[in-house]
Short mmCIF file of C-alpha atoms and ligand atoms in Angstrom, two decimals:
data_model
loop_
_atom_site.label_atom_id
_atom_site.label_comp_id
_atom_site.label_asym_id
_atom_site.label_seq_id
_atom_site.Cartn_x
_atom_site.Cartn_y
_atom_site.Cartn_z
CA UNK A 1 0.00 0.00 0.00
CA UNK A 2 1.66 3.64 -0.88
CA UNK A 3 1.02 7.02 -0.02
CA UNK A 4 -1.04 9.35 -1.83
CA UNK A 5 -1.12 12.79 -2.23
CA UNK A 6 -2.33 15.29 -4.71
CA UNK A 7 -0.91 16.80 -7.35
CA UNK A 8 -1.60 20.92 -6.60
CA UNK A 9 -1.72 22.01 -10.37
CA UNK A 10 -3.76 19.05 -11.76
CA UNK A 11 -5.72 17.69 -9.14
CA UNK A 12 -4.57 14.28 -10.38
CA UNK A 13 -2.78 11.58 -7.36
CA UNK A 14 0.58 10.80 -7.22
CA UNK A 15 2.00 8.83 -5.45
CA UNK A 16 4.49 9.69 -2.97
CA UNK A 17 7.16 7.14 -2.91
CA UNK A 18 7.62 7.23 -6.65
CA UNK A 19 6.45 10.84 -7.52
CA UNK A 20 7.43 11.82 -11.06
CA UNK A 21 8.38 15.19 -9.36
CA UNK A 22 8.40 16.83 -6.35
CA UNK A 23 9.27 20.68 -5.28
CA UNK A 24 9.91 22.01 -2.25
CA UNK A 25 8.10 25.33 -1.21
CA UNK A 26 8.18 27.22 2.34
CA UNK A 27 9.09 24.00 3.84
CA UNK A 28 6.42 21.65 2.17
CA UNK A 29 7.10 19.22 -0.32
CA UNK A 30 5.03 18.69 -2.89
CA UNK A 31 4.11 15.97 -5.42
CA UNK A 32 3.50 16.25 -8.83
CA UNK A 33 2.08 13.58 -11.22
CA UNK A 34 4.75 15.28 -14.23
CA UNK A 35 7.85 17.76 -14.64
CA UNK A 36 5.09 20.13 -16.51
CA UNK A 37 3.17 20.38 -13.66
CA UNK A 38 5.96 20.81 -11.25
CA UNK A 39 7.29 23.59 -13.63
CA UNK A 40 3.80 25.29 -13.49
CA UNK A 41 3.71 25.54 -9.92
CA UNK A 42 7.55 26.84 -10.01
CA UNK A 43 6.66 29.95 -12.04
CA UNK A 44 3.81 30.69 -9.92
CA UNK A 45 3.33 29.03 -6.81
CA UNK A 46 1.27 31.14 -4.71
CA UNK A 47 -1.37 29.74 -7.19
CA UNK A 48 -1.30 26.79 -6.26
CA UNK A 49 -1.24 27.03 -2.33
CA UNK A 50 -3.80 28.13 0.16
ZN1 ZN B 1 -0.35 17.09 -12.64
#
C-alpha cells in the first residue's frame, strides 16, 4: 500500500514514494504527477497554495 497525495496544479494523485516530481516550497514538499506540472507551480506558486 503507498502514499497518496495530490498533485496541486492538476488535481490528479501521485503517489508519494515514486512521484514523477516533487518541489519544495516554504518547507512543504510537494508531489506532482509530471515535470510540466511541477514547472507550473515553479513559475507561480502562490497559485497553487492556500
Ligand atoms: Zn499534474
Amino acid at each position: 500500500m503507498s502514499k497518496k497525495a495530490t498533485d496541486p496544479v492538476c488535481g490528479m494523485e501521485v503517489d508519494v514514494e515514486d512521484p514523477p516530481a516533487t518541489y519544495e516550497y516554504e518547507g512543504k514538499t510537494y508531489y506532482f504527477c509530471a515535470p510540466g506540472c511541477k514547472k507550473q507551480f515553479e513559475e507561480n506558486p502562490e497559485e497553487y497554495v492556500e
